Amino acid sequence: MEYKDYYRILGVDKNASAEDIKKAYRKLARKYHPDISKEPDAAARMAEVNEANTVLSDPDKRLAYDQLGEASPPTGAGHRPGQSAGFQPPPGWDQQDFHFHSTADGAEHPEFSSFFEELFGRGQRTRRSGPAPDLRGQDQHAAIELEVPDSYHGGMRVLRLRGVRLDAQGHAMEDERELQVTIPQGVYEGQMIRLAGQGLPGYGQGPAGDLLLEVRFKDDKRWHTQGKDVYQQLPLAPWEAALGGPVEFDTLAGPLEIHIPPGSQAGRKLRVKGKGLPSRTPGDLYLVLQIIVPPVFNDAQRQAYAALSQAFDGRNPRTGGTA
């Protein structure tokens, strides 16, 4: 049986706090999750990271794992960091009184190693008397990429998830499934959408865990968010910025009439209260002014630009002085 050094897999010290372990897991999950990772062995690495987190994030499992102590051999040649061959649990391991009570406890995880099953899964159950309890499966995490307008309207999305399962010979292989996801109105970046019962299966008659989807917004030059506030570009003609006045404009919150202050410069932000991402306490919409110079297509337009230059008597618009 191959020993798993869960601390090395997560890249944390053996004295790492629960918060350190959580941060390390989230960082690696973003790197190796098969839905977003470009790594060739992302699925297998993600399974290792999930397994390590399952043990080290549970106080009882971590205590039991730490008590293996010097029984773990050094990493052998041909093995990734965190692995070594030829491991056997130390004498008396099966007699120790550990109480594993996490949500994933006792569940058979098809993507977890024989090391995990021997210590915390099937092997642990066969060494104990009495029937195994019905236990809930482990929650899983994934990411879902949306656009900012999706938050204003909500809707449905089809999500394709890739994971790992074992074939009849016990070899890990990729598995793909489709889920229909309801996008709630007002969803914001970083929010978790919970899909009940779509995580790992439970043990016995125990229910499956949940699938937690972290919301991420696609990059878009036209708009971005900060919390529930939305920043949207508002293009203006030079005369609209100079003279000011009402301007009708399509915003993410719908068509609005915006009052432009006279003499507005590019980069100025106009706040529209309550028109950010919708919620019980909605965010605000900030319109960032852009000055767009119309191209010249005919002599009349060229003469208009020339007349504008003469009207300002050659004054430099960047400094306010003469050119």
Coordinates of C-alpha atoms in Angstrom, one line a residue:
M1 CA 0.0 0.0 0.0
E2 CA 1.3 3.5 -0.9
Y3 CA 1.7 6.0 2.0
K4 CA 0.2 9.4 1.4
D5 CA 1.9 12.5 3.0
Y6 CA -1.1 14.7 3.2
Y7 CA 0.8 17.7 4.5
R8 CA 3.2 17.6 1.5
I9 CA 0.3 17.2 -0.9
L10 CA -1.3 20.4 0.4
G11 CA 2.0 22.1 0.8
V12 CA 1.6 23.0 4.5
D13 CA 3.6 22.4 7.7
K14 CA 2.5 19.7 10.2
N15 CA 1.7 22.5 12.7
A16 CA -0.5 24.3 10.2
S17 CA -3.7 25.7 11.6
A18 CA -7.2 24.8 10.3
E19 CA -7.3 28.1 8.5
D20 CA -3.9 27.5 6.8
I21 CA -5.2 24.1 5.6
K22 CA -8.4 25.7 4.3
K23 CA -6.4 28.4 2.3
A24 CA -4.0 25.8 0.9
Y25 CA -6.9 23.6 -0.2
R26 CA -8.7 26.5 -2.0
K27 CA -5.5 27.6 -3.7
L28 CA -4.8 24.1 -5.1
A29 CA -8.5 23.5 -6.0
R30 CA -8.3 26.5 -8.2
K31 CA -5.1 25.2 -9.8
Y32 CA -6.1 21.6 -10.4
H33 CA -9.9 21.5 -10.6
P34 CA -10.6 19.7 -13.9
D35 CA -13.3 22.3 -14.9
I36 CA -10.7 25.1 -15.2
S37 CA -7.2 23.6 -15.0
K38 CA -4.9 23.3 -18.0
E39 CA -2.7 20.8 -16.2
P40 CA -2.5 17.4 -18.0
D41 CA -3.0 15.4 -14.8
A42 CA -5.5 17.8 -13.2
A43 CA -8.1 15.2 -12.4
A44 CA -5.7 12.9 -10.5
R45 CA -4.0 15.8 -8.7
M46 CA -7.5 17.2 -7.7
A47 CA -8.4 13.7 -6.2
E48 CA -5.2 13.8 -4.1
V49 CA -5.9 17.3 -2.9
N50 CA -9.5 16.4 -2.0
E51 CA -8.3 13.3 -0.1
A52 CA -5.7 15.3 1.8
N53 CA -8.2 17.9 2.7
T54 CA -10.8 15.3 3.9
V55 CA -8.3 14.0 6.4
L56 CA -6.5 17.2 7.6
S57 CA -9.6 19.3 7.8
D58 CA -11.3 16.8 10.2
P59 CA -9.8 17.0 13.8
D60 CA -10.3 13.3 14.6
K61 CA -9.0 12.1 11.3
R62 CA -6.0 14.4 11.5
L63 CA -5.2 13.3 15.0
A64 CA -5.4 9.6 14.0
Y65 CA -3.2 10.3 10.9
D66 CA -0.6 12.2 13.0
Q67 CA -0.4 9.2 15.3
L68 CA 1.1 7.1 12.5
G69 CA 4.2 9.1 13.3
E70 CA 7.5 7.4 12.2
A71 CA 5.6 4.5 10.6
S72 CA 5.6 6.5 7.3
P73 CA 8.6 5.6 5.1
P74 CA 10.5 8.2 3.0
T75 CA 9.3 9.1 -0.5
G76 CA 10.7 6.6 -3.0
A77 CA 12.0 7.1 -6.4
G78 CA 9.4 7.4 -9.1
H79 CA 6.7 8.7 -6.7
R80 CA 5.4 12.3 -6.5
P81 CA 5.9 14.3 -3.4
G82 CA 3.5 13.0 -0.7
Q83 CA 3.8 9.4 -1.9
S84 CA 5.9 6.4 -0.9
A85 CA 5.6 2.6 -1.5
G86 CA 5.4 -0.3 0.9
F87 CA 3.5 1.2 3.8
Q88 CA 1.6 -0.8 6.3
P89 CA -0.3 0.5 9.4
P90 CA 1.7 0.1 12.6
P91 CA 0.8 -2.7 15.0
G92 CA -2.2 -1.9 17.2
W93 CA -3.7 0.7 14.7
D94 CA -6.9 -1.3 14.4
Q95 CA -7.3 -1.4 18.2
Q96 CA -7.2 2.4 18.7
D97 CA -10.4 4.2 19.6
F98 CA -10.9 6.9 17.0
H99 CA -14.2 8.6 16.5
F100 CA -14.5 9.9 12.9
H101 CA -17.6 12.1 12.7
S102 CA -17.1 14.4 9.7
T103 CA -19.7 14.6 7.0
A104 CA -17.5 12.5 4.7
D105 CA -16.8 9.8 7.4
G106 CA -17.1 6.3 6.4
A107 CA -18.3 7.1 2.9
E108 CA -16.7 5.1 0.0
H109 CA -14.9 7.6 -2.2
P110 CA -14.2 5.9 -5.6
E111 CA -11.5 8.5 -6.3
F112 CA -9.7 8.1 -3.0
S113 CA -6.6 5.9 -2.5
S114 CA -6.3 2.5 -0.9
F115 CA -4.3 4.2 1.8
F116 CA -7.3 6.3 2.8
E117 CA -9.7 3.4 2.6
E118 CA -7.4 1.2 4.7
L119 CA -7.1 3.8 7.5
F120 CA -10.5 5.6 7.4
G121 CA -12.8 3.7 5.1
R122 CA -13.4 0.1 4.2
G123 CA -10.4 -1.2 6.2
Q124 CA -11.4 0.7 9.3
R125 CA -14.9 -0.6 9.2
T126 CA -13.9 -4.2 8.7
R127 CA -11.7 -4.0 11.9
R128 CA -14.6 -2.8 14.0
S129 CA -17.6 -4.7 15.2
G130 CA -21.2 -3.8 14.6
P131 CA -22.9 -2.4 11.5
A132 CA -21.5 0.7 9.8
P133 CA -23.7 3.8 10.2
D134 CA -25.5 5.5 7.4
L135 CA -23.4 8.6 6.7
R136 CA -23.7 11.7 4.5
G137 CA -21.3 12.0 1.5
Q138 CA -18.7 14.7 1.2
D139 CA -19.4 18.1 -0.3
Q140 CA -17.6 19.0 -3.5
H141 CA -16.5 22.3 -5.0
A142 CA -16.4 23.6 -8.5
A143 CA -16.5 27.0 -10.3
I144 CA -19.1 28.5 -12.6
E145 CA -18.2 31.3 -15.0
L146 CA -20.9 33.9 -15.6
E147 CA -21.2 37.4 -17.2
V148 CA -22.3 40.4 -15.1
P149 CA -25.6 40.8 -17.0
D150 CA -26.5 37.3 -15.8
S151 CA -26.8 38.7 -12.3
Y152 CA -29.4 41.2 -13.3
H153 CA -31.7 38.6 -15.0
G154 CA -30.9 35.2 -13.5
G155 CA -31.8 32.2 -15.5
M156 CA -30.7 28.6 -16.2
R157 CA -27.3 27.2 -17.2
V158 CA -26.1 23.7 -18.2
L159 CA -22.9 22.9 -16.3
R160 CA -20.5 20.1 -17.4
L161 CA -18.5 18.7 -14.6
R162 CA -15.4 16.5 -14.9
G163 CA -14.4 14.2 -12.1
V164 CA -12.7 10.9 -11.4
R165 CA -14.1 7.4 -11.0
L166 CA -12.6 3.9 -10.9
D167 CA -13.1 1.3 -13.6
A168 CA -13.6 -2.4 -12.9
Q169 CA -9.8 -2.9 -12.6
G170 CA -9.5 -0.1 -10.0
H171 CA -7.9 2.4 -12.4
A172 CA -8.7 6.1 -12.1
M173 CA -10.5 7.5 -15.2
E174 CA -12.2 10.8 -16.0
D175 CA -16.0 11.0 -15.7
E176 CA -18.2 13.8 -17.0
R177 CA -21.8 14.7 -16.2
E178 CA -24.2 17.6 -17.0
L179 CA -26.2 19.5 -14.4
Q180 CA -28.9 22.2 -14.9
V181 CA -28.1 25.1 -12.6
T182 CA -30.5 27.9 -11.6
I183 CA -28.7 31.2 -11.5
P184 CA -30.3 33.4 -8.8
Q185 CA -30.9 37.1 -9.6
G186 CA -28.4 39.3 -7.8
V187 CA -25.6 36.7 -7.7
Y188 CA -22.2 38.2 -7.0
E189 CA -18.6 37.2 -7.7
G190 CA -17.3 34.8 -5.0
Q191 CA -20.8 33.7 -4.0
M192 CA -21.4 30.0 -3.5
I193 CA -24.4 28.3 -5.2
R194 CA -25.3 25.1 -3.4
L195 CA -26.7 22.2 -5.3
A196 CA -28.1 19.8 -2.7
G197 CA -27.4 16.1 -3.2
Q198 CA -24.9 16.6 -6.1
G199 CA -21.7 15.9 -4.2
L200 CA -20.1 12.6 -3.4
P201 CA -22.5 9.7 -2.6
G202 CA -23.1 8.8 1.1
Y203 CA -22.4 5.4 2.7
G204 CA -25.2 2.9 3.2
Q205 CA -28.5 4.8 3.2
G206 CA -26.8 8.1 3.9
P207 CA -27.6 11.1 1.6
A208 CA -25.1 12.4 -0.9
G209 CA -23.2 15.5 -0.2
D210 CA -23.8 18.9 -1.9
L211 CA -22.0 20.6 -4.8
L212 CA -20.8 24.1 -4.1
L213 CA -20.3 26.3 -7.1
E214 CA -18.1 29.4 -6.7
V215 CA -19.3 32.2 -9.0
R216 CA -16.8 34.0 -11.2
F217 CA -17.5 36.7 -13.7
K218 CA -15.9 36.8 -17.2
D219 CA -13.6 39.7 -18.0
D220 CA -15.3 42.4 -20.0
K221 CA -14.0 45.8 -20.9
R222 CA -17.5 47.3 -20.8
W223 CA -18.2 46.6 -17.1
H224 CA -16.9 45.0 -13.9
T225 CA -18.1 44.6 -10.3
Q226 CA -16.8 45.4 -6.9
G227 CA -19.0 43.5 -4.5
K228 CA -22.5 44.5 -5.5
D229 CA -21.5 47.7 -7.2
V230 CA -21.2 47.7 -11.0
Y231 CA -18.9 49.9 -13.0
Q232 CA -20.0 50.5 -16.6
Q233 CA -18.4 52.5 -19.4
L234 CA -20.4 55.5 -20.7
P235 CA -19.2 56.8 -24.1
L236 CA -19.8 60.4 -24.9
A237 CA -19.2 62.7 -27.8
P238 CA -17.0 65.7 -27.0
W239 CA -19.9 68.2 -27.2
E240 CA -21.9 66.1 -24.8
A241 CA -19.1 66.1 -22.3
A242 CA -18.4 69.8 -22.8
L243 CA -22.0 71.1 -22.8
G244 CA -23.6 68.6 -20.4
G245 CA -27.3 67.9 -20.2
P246 CA -29.5 64.8 -20.4
V247 CA -28.3 61.7 -22.3
E248 CA -30.3 58.6 -22.8
F249 CA -28.2 55.5 -22.4
D250 CA -28.7 51.7 -22.1
T251 CA -27.3 50.5 -18.8
L252 CA -27.3 47.0 -17.3
A253 CA -30.2 48.1 -15.2
G254 CA -32.2 49.1 -18.3
P255 CA -32.5 52.4 -20.3
L256 CA -31.8 55.5 -18.2
E257 CA -31.7 59.2 -18.8
I258 CA -28.3 60.4 -17.3
H259 CA -27.6 64.0 -16.6
I260 CA -24.0 64.9 -17.7
P261 CA -22.4 67.8 -15.8
P262 CA -21.0 70.5 -18.1
G263 CA -17.2 70.2 -18.6
S264 CA -17.0 66.5 -17.7
Q265 CA -13.7 64.8 -18.3
A266 CA -12.9 61.2 -19.3
G267 CA -12.7 58.9 -16.3
R268 CA -15.3 60.8 -14.2
K269 CA -17.7 58.5 -12.4
L270 CA -21.4 59.2 -12.2
R271 CA -23.2 57.3 -9.4
V272 CA -26.7 55.9 -9.9
K273 CA -27.9 54.7 -6.6
G274 CA -29.5 51.3 -6.3
K275 CA -28.9 50.3 -9.9
G276 CA -26.0 47.8 -9.2
L277 CA -26.5 44.1 -8.7
P278 CA -30.1 43.5 -7.5
S279 CA -30.7 42.3 -4.0
R280 CA -32.6 43.3 -0.8
T281 CA -29.9 46.0 -0.5
P282 CA -28.9 46.5 -4.1
G283 CA -25.5 47.9 -5.1
D284 CA -24.9 51.1 -7.0
L285 CA -24.1 51.7 -10.7
Y286 CA -21.1 53.8 -11.5
L287 CA -21.0 55.1 -15.0
V288 CA -17.4 55.8 -16.1
L289 CA -17.2 58.5 -18.7
Q290 CA -15.4 57.9 -22.0
I291 CA -14.8 60.7 -24.6
I292 CA -15.2 59.3 -28.1
V293 CA -14.0 61.5 -30.9
P294 CA -16.2 60.9 -34.0
P295 CA -14.3 60.1 -37.2
V296 CA -14.3 62.6 -40.1
F297 CA -16.1 61.3 -43.2
N298 CA -16.8 64.5 -45.3
D299 CA -15.7 68.1 -45.8
A300 CA -18.5 69.5 -43.7
Q301 CA -17.3 67.5 -40.7
R302 CA -13.7 68.5 -41.4
Q303 CA -14.7 72.2 -41.5
A304 CA -16.6 71.8 -38.3
Y305 CA -13.5 70.5 -36.5
A306 CA -11.5 73.4 -38.0
A307 CA -14.1 75.9 -36.8
L308 CA -13.9 74.4 -33.3
S309 CA -10.1 74.8 -33.3
Q310 CA -10.4 78.4 -34.3
A311 CA -13.0 79.1 -31.7
F312 CA -10.6 78.0 -29.0
D313 CA -7.9 80.0 -30.6
G314 CA -5.4 77.2 -30.6
R315 CA -5.6 76.5 -26.9
N316 CA -4.2 73.2 -25.8
P317 CA -7.0 71.1 -24.3
R318 CA -4.5 69.0 -22.3
T319 CA -3.1 71.9 -20.4
G320 CA -5.6 74.7 -20.8
G321 CA -2.8 77.0 -22.2
T322 CA -1.8 77.9 -25.7
A323 CA -0.3 75.2 -27.9

